[in-house]
Every structure is written in C-alpha cells, then in structure tokens.
mmCIF file of C-alpha atoms and ligand atoms in Angstrom:
data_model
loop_
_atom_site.group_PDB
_atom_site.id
_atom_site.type_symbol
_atom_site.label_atom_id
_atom_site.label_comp_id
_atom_site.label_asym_id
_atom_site.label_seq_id
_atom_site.Cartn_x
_atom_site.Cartn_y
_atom_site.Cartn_z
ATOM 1 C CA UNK A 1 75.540 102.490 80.665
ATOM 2 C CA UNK A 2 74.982 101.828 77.340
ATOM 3 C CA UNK A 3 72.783 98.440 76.898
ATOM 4 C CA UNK A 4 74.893 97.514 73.924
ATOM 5 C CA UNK A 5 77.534 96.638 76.240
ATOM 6 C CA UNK A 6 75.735 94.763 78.634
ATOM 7 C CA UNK A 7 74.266 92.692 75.304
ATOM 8 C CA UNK A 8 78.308 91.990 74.346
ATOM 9 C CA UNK A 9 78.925 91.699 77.721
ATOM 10 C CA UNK A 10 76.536 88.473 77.748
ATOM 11 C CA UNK A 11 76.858 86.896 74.609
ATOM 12 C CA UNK A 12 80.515 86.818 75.066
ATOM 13 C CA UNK A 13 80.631 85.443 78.615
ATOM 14 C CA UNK A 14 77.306 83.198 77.606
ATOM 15 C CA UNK A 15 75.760 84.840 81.001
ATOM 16 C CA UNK A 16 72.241 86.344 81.586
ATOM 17 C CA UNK A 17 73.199 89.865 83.983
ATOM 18 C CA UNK A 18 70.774 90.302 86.849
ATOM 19 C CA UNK A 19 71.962 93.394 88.002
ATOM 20 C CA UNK A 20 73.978 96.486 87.895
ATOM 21 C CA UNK A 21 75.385 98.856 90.610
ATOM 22 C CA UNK A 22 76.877 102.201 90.274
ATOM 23 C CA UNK A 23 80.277 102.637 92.218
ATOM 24 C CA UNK A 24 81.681 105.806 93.125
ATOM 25 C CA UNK A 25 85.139 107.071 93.461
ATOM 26 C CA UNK A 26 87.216 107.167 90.379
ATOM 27 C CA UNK A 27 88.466 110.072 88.747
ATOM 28 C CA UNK A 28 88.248 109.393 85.459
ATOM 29 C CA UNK A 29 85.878 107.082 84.473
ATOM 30 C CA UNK A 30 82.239 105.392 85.462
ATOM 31 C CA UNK A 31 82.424 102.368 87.535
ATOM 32 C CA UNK A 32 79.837 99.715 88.062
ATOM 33 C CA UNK A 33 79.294 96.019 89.818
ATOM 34 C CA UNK A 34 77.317 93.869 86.996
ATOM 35 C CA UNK A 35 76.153 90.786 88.789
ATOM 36 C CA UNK A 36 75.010 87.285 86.432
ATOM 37 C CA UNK A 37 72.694 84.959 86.304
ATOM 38 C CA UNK A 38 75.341 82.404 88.142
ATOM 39 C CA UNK A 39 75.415 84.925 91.089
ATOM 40 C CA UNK A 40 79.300 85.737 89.437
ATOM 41 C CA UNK A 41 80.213 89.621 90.130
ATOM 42 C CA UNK A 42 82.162 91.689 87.769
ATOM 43 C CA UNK A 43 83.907 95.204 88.228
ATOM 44 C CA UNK A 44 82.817 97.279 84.641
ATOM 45 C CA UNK A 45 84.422 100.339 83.902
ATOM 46 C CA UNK A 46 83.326 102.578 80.948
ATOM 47 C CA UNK A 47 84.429 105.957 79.317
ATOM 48 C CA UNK A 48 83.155 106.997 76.102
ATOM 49 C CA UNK A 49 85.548 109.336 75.883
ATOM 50 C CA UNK A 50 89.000 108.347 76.876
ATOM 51 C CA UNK A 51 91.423 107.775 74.004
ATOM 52 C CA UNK A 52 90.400 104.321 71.905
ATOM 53 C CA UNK A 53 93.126 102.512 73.340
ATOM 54 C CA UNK A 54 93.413 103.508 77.124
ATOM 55 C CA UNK A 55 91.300 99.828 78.482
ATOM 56 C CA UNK A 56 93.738 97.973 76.588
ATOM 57 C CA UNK A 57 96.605 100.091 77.805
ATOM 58 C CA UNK A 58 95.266 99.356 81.578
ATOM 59 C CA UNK A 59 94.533 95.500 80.616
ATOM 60 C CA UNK A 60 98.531 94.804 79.404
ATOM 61 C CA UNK A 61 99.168 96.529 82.485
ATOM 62 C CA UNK A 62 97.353 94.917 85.078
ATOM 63 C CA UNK A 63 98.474 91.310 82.927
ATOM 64 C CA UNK A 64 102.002 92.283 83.672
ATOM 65 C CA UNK A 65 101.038 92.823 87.030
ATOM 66 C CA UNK A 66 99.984 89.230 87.803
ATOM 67 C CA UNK A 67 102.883 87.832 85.944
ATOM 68 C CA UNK A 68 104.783 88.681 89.005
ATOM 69 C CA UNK A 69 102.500 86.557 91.560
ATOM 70 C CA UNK A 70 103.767 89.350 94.154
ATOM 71 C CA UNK A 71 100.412 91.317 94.867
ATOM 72 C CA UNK A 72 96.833 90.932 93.995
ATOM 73 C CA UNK A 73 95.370 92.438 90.902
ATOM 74 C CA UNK A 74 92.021 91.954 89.178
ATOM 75 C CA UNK A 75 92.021 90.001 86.177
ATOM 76 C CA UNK A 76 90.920 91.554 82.893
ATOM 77 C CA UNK A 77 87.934 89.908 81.621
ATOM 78 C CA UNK A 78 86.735 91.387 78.497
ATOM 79 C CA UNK A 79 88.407 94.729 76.866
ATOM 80 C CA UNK A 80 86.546 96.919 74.258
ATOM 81 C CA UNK A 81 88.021 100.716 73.311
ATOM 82 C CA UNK A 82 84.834 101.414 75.661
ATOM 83 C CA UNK A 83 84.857 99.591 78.805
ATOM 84 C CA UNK A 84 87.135 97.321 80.417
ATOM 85 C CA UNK A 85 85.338 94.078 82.453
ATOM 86 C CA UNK A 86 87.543 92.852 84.949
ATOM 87 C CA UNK A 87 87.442 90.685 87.983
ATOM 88 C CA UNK A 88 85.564 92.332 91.164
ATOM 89 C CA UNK A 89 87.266 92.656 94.011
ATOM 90 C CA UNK A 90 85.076 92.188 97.180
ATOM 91 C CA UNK A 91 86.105 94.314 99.976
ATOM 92 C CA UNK A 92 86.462 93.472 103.502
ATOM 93 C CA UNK A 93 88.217 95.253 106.605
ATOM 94 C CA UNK A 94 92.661 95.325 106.915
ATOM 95 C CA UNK A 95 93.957 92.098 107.816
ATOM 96 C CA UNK A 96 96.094 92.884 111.161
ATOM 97 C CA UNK A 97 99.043 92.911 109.236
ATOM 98 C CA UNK A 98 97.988 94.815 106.111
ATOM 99 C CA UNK A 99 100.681 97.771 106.175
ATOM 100 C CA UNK A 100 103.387 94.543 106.797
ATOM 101 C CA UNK A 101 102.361 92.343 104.127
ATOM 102 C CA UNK A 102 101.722 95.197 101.700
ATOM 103 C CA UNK A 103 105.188 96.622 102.143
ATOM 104 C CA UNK A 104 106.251 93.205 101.652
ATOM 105 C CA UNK A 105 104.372 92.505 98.489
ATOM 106 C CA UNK A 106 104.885 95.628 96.713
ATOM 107 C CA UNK A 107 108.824 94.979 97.527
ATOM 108 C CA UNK A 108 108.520 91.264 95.648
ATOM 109 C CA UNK A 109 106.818 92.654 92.834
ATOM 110 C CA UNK A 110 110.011 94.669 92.399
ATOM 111 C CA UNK A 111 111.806 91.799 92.750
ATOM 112 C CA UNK A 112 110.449 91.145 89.139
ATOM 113 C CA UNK A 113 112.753 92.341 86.918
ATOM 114 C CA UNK A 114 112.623 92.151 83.017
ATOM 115 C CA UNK A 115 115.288 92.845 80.612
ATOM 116 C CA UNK A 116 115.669 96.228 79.898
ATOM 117 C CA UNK A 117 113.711 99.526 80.699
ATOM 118 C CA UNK A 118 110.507 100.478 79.468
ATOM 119 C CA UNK A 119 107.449 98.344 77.882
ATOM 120 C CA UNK A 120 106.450 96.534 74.943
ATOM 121 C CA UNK A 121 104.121 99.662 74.422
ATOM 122 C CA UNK A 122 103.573 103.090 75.875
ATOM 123 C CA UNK A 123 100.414 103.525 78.152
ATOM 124 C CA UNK A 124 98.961 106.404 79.859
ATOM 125 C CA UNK A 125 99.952 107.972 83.490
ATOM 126 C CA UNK A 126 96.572 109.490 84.196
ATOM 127 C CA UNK A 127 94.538 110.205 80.466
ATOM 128 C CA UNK A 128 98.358 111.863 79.558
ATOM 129 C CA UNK A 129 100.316 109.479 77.148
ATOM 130 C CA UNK A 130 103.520 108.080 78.853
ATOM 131 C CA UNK A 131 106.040 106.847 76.849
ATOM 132 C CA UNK A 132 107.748 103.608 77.251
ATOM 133 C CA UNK A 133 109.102 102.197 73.881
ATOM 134 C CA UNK A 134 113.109 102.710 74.515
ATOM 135 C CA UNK A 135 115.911 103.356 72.097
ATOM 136 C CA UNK A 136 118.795 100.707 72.416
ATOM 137 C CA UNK A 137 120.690 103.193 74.806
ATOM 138 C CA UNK A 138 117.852 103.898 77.202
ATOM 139 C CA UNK A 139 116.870 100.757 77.143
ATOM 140 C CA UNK A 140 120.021 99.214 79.305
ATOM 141 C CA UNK A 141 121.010 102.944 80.630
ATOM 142 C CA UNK A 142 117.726 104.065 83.532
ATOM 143 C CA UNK A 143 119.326 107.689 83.591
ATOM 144 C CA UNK A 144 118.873 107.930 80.423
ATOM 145 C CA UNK A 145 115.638 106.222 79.824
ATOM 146 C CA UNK A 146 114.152 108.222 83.077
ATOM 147 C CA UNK A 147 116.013 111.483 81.055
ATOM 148 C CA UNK A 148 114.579 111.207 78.128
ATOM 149 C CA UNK A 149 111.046 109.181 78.656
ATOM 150 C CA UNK A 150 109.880 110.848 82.057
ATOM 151 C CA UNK A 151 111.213 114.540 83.370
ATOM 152 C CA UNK A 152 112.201 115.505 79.255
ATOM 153 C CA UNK A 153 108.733 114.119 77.727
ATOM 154 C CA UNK A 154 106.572 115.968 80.488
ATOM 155 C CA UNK A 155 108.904 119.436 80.441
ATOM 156 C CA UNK A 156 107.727 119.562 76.655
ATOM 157 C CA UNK A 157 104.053 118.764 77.590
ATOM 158 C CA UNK A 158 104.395 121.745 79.772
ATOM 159 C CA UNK A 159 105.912 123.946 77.005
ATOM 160 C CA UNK A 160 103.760 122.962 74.719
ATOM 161 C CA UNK A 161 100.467 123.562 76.859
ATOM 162 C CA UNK A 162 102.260 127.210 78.087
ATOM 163 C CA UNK A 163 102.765 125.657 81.895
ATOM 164 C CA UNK A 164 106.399 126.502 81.463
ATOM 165 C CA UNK A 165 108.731 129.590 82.250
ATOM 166 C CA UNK A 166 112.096 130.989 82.616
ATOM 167 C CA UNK A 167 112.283 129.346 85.934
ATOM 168 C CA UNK A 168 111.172 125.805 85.099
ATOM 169 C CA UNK A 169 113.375 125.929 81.891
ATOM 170 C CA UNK A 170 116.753 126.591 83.920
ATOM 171 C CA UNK A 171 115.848 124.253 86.610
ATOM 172 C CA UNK A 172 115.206 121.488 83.947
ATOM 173 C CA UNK A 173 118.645 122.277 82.280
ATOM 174 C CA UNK A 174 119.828 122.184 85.233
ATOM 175 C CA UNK A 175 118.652 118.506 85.700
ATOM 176 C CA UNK A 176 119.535 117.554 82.366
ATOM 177 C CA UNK A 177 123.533 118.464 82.902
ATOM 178 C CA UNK A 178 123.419 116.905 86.372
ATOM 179 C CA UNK A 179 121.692 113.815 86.099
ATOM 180 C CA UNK A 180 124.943 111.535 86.287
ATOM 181 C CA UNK A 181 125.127 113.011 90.075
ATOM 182 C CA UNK A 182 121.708 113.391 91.107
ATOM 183 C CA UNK A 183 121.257 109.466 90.274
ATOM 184 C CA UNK A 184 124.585 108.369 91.298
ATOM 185 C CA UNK A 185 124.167 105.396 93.203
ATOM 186 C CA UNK A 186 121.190 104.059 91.344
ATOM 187 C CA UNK A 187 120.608 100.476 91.313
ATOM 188 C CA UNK A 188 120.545 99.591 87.147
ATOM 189 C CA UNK A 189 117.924 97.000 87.507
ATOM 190 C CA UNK A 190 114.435 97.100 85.010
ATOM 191 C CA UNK A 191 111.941 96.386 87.938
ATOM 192 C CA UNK A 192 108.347 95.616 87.443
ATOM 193 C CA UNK A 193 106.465 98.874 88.483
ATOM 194 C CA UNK A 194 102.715 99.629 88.886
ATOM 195 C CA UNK A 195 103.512 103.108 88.035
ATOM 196 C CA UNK A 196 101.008 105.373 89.558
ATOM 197 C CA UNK A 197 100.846 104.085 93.138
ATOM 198 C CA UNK A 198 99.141 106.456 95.518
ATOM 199 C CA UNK A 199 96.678 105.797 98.214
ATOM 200 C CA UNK A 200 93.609 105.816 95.671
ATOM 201 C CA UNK A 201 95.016 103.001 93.766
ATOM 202 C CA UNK A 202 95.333 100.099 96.011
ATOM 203 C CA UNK A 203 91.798 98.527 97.678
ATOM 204 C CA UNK A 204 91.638 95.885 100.610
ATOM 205 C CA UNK A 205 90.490 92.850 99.465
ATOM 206 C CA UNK A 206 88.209 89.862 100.433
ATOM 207 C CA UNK A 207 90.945 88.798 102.550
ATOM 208 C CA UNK A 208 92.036 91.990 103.926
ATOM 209 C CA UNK A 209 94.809 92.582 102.031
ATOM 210 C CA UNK A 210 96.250 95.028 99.650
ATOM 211 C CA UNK A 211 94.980 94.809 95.770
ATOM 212 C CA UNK A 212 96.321 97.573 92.934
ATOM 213 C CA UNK A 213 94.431 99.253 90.407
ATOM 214 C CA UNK A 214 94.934 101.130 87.787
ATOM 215 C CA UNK A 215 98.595 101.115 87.013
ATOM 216 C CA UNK A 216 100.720 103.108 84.412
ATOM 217 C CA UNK A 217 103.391 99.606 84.353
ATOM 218 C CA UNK A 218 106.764 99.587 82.832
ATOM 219 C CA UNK A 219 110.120 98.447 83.601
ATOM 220 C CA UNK A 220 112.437 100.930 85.860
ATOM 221 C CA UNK A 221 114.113 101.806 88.797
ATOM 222 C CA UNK A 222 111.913 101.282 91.297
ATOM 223 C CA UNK A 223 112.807 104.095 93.657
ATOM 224 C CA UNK A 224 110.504 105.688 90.968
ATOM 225 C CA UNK A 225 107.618 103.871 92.344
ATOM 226 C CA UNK A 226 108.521 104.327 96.147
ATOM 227 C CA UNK A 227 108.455 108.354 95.754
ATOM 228 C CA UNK A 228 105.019 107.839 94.088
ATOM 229 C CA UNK A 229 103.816 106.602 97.177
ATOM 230 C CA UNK A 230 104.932 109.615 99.477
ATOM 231 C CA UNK A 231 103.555 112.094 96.768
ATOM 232 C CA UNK A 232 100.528 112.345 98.491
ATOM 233 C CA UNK A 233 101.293 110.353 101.184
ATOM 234 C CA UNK A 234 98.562 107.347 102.946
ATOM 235 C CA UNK A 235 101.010 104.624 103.418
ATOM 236 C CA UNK A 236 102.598 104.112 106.918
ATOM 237 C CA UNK A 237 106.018 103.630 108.421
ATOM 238 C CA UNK A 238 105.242 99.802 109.284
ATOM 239 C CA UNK A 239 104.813 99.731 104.965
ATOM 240 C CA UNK A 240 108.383 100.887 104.469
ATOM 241 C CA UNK A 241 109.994 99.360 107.058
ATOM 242 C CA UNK A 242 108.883 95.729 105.803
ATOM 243 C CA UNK A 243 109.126 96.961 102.207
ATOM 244 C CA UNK A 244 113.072 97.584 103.254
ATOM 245 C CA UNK A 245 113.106 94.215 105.381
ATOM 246 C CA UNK A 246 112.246 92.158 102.368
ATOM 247 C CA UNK A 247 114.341 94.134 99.704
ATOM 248 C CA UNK A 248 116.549 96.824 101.076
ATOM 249 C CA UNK A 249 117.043 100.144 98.875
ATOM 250 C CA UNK A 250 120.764 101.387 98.070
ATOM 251 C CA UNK A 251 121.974 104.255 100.029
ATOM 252 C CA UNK A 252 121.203 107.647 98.781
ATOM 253 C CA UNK A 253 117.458 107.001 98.177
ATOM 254 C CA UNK A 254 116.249 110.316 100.374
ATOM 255 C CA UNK A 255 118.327 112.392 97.988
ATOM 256 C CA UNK A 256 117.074 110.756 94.684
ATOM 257 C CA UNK A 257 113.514 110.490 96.088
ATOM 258 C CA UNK A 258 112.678 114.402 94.664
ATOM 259 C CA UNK A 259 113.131 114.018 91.205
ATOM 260 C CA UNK A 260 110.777 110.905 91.067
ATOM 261 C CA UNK A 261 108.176 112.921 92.250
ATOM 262 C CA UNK A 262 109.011 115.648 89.386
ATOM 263 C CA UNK A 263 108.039 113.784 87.000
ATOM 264 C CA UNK A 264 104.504 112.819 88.649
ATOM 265 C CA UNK A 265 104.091 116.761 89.950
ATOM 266 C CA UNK A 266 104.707 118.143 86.392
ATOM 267 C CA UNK A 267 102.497 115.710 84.917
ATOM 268 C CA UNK A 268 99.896 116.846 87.600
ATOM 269 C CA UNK A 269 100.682 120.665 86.346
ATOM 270 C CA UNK A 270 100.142 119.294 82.622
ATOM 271 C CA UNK A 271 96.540 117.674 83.965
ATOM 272 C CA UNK A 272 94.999 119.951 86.667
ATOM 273 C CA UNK A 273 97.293 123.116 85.845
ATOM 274 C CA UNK A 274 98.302 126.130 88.726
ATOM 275 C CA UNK A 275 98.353 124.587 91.937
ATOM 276 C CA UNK A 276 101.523 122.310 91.130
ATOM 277 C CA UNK A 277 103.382 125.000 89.299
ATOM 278 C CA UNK A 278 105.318 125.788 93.062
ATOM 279 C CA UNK A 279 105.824 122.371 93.486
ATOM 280 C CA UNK A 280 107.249 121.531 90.516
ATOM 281 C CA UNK A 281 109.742 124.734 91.328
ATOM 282 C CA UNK A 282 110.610 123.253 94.801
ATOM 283 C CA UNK A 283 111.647 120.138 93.433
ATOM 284 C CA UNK A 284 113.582 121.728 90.644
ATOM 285 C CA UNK A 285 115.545 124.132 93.279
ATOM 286 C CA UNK A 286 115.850 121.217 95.695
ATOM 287 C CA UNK A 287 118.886 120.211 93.273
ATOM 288 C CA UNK A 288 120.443 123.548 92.392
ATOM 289 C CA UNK A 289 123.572 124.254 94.027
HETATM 290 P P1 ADP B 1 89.382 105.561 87.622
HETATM 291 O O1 ADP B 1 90.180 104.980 86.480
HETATM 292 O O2 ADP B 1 88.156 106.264 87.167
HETATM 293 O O3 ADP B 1 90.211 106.375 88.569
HETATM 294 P P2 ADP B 1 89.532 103.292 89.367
HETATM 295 O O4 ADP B 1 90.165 102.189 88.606
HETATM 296 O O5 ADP B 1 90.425 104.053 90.323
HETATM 297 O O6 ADP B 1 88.794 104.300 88.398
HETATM 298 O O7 ADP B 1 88.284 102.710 90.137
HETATM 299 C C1 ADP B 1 87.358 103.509 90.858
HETATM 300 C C2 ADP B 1 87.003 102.887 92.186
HETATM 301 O O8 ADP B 1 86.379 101.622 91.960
HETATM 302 C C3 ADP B 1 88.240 102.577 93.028
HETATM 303 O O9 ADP B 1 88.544 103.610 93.900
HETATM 304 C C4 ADP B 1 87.850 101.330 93.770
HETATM 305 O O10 ADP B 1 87.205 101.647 94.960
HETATM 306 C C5 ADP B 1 86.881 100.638 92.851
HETATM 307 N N1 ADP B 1 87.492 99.541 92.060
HETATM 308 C C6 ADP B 1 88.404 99.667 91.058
HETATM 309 N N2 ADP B 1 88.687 98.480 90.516
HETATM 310 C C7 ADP B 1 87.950 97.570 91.190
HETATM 311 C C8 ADP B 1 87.799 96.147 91.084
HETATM 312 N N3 ADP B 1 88.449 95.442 90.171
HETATM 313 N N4 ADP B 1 86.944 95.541 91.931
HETATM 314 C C9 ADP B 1 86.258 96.248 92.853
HETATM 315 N N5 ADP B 1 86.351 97.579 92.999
HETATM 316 C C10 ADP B 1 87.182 98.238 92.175
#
C-alpha cells in the first residue's frame, strides 16, 4: 500500500506501525492488518479507485450500525477518499449458540427504527450508487420509497447499460401497477437495515459471535433485509427461527420475500451482467397473474 498512508496513518493516531499483513477475501477492495508500536491491531482497507466518497459512505454506515447496540460492528477509525481504518476484528471459532444469538441480534437491530425511510445520504449497494434521500411522500409511504428508490432506480440502470428487454420492461410495469397488492400487508415501520447482508458480510468474532461488514444502511422495511439473506443463502433455520422468536414478521412474508430479492438480482445483472438476466425474469413472472 501506498507508504503515504501508513505516514497519515501514524501521525494521526501518534503510533509507530510495526507491521502489515495482507488479508484476502473481499471483492472489491485490498485488505490489510496494520499492527502498532502499542501491540494495537487495525483492519485497513484501500481502493484507489472506488468513487471519492465510497469509505465515508461505508463509515456513516457502519456508525449507524452501532447506534443500535444490537450487533457488533467495527468502529471506523480514520476515513480518507482512499482507505478506510477501522477497528480489527479478531476471529475465533462459533460460540455454541452463534446461529441463535445472531438471529436474535440481527432481529433487535430491526427493532431500531428511525423516523421515516431512507438516509441522511445515499451510499453504495456494491460500487453501484443506491439512493436513499426520500421525497416527503416516500419518506412516510415504504411502497413507494421501495417503488421509486430500489426496483425503479435499478430497472433504469439496466436500460441505461442495455441489460433490459421487452420482457423485463412488461414484468416491471407489471410491478409498478401492482405494488399496492404485492406489499399488502407490509409492516410501515423505517427499520435500521445493514443492507447487503449475505453470508460474506458477517465474520465471527473474538467471542464467537456474529460481526457485520460492509453494509449499504438505510431505513426500510426490513423484510428487505431478511430476503437478502436467502439470496444466496448460508444462514440456517436455527437463525430464523430465533430471529422470529425475538421479533415475529407479519403474515404474508413468503409472498413478499421475491421482490426484495429483485432489487438485489437486478443490481447483480447491472454489476456482473448475463448470468442474472433469468433470474431477474423468474422473479418478475413469479408475480404475473
Ligand atoms: P470488500 O469491501 O472488498 O468486499 P470486506 O469489507 O468484505 O471487503 O472485507 C474483506 C474481508 O476482510 C472480509 O471477508 C473479512 O474476512 C475481513 N474483514 C473485513 N472487515 C474486517 C474487520 N473490521 N476486522 C477483521 N477482518 C475484517
């Protein structure tokens, strides 16, 4: 990594580092363990080319994540449009009762509910822009906001990048005159949401618990956040049956569950292209009448 960062790095922590160590795994950007001369560790990511803002974007999220005392989440230490310093997490081995006391976590920090849906500012769902900032009608209405902010923003991504087609146009019209009924049922409550919770973003902590990472956070129905989790599945029954114990989901979730993973499967079409285009069909037809 670049040595002007480490040089920020310890004249604004007022720390010598002793050593760096390359970690594997993400997707997007380079990860490394910087240790100091007080035998402190700290998790560095860097990308010198992800959009100026992105580390900040990640920082307000992961902030609004501890707010809600529900799960752990690494601190931000230091945030530059280049890196992002945050607290290591040391890993051990699952407590016993991870799955149980994840479910249960991730249902509390749902429990956290603001006042109205969306975010102070938009942030990123992967590197694509996600857009959060409400108008005064989505902002107390989640059909509309999820409308408008999450399956209409990504269907013109797709239009604009030429991922779309006769098919995917009259399923998303489709959507847009049925929403009322597809939704029916919702709960109307702005819950705290991580965002982009699959299997890669949560690590097992010092303690054995769960700890997330990387969240896209805003404000919304957080059925939104549950069908995140069975995208690409990795989280087991004993997580959703204590998840329900501790804060039990209105009736018609199964039905509603397919058009929360739309908008993550077209935003995967928008990213990695082809492969999701039959997904993102299936879920569209799984509505038609
Ligand atoms: P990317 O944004 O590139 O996908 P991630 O935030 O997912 O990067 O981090 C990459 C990997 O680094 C994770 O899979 C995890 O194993 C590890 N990791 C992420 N954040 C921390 C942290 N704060 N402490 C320790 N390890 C972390």
């Amino acid at each position: 990594m670049s040595s002007k960062i480490y040089s920020l790095i310890e004249s604004e922590l007022k720390v010598k580092i002793n050593s760096v160590r390359s970690v594997g795994g993400g997707c997007i950007n380079n990860a490394e363990i910087i240790t100091d001369n007080f035998g402190n560790t700290y998790f560095l990511k860097t990308n010198i080319n992800s959009p100026p803002d992105m580390f900040f974007k990640e920082a307000n999220g992961l902030n609004e994540l501890i707010k809600a005392s529900a799960i752990r989440i690494p601190k931000p230490i230091l945030i530059n449009e280049k890196f992002l310093l945050m607290e290591n997490i040391k890993s051990s081995s699952k407590s016993k009762n991870f799955d149980e006391n994840f479910g249960r976590a991730f249902a509390r920090l749902h429990k956290y509910a603001g006042k109205e849906f969306g975010f102070y500012e938009d942030n990123y769902i992967g590197s694509t822009p996600q857009k959060n900032i409400s108008d005064s009608e989505e902002k107390i209405d989640w059909i509309k906001f999820y409308l408008n902010k999450r399956i209409l923003f990504q269907f013109n991504l797709l239009e604009k990048a030429g991922y779309s087609d006769d098919k995917i146009r009259k399923g998303i019209s489709y959507i847009e005159d049925n929403i009322e009924n597809i939704l029916e049922g919702s709960e109307n409550i702005p819950s705290l949401l991580h965002g982009d919770l699959w299997s890669g973003n949560y690590i097992t902590d010092d303690r054995g618990e769960a700890c997330l990472i990387d969240p896209a956070v805003y404000y919304g129905n957080r059925e939104a956040d549950l069908a995140m989790t069975k995208l690409f599945g990795g989280f087991s029954s004993t997580f959703y049956k204590s998840y329900q114990e501790e804060f039990p989901l209105p009736d018609g979730y199964d039905y509603r569950e397919n058009i929360y993973k739309l908008y993550h499967v077209m935003n995967h079409l928008n990213l990695f292209g082809g492969g999701y285009y039959h997904q993102t069909i299936s879920l569209l037809n799984f509505y038609r009448k």
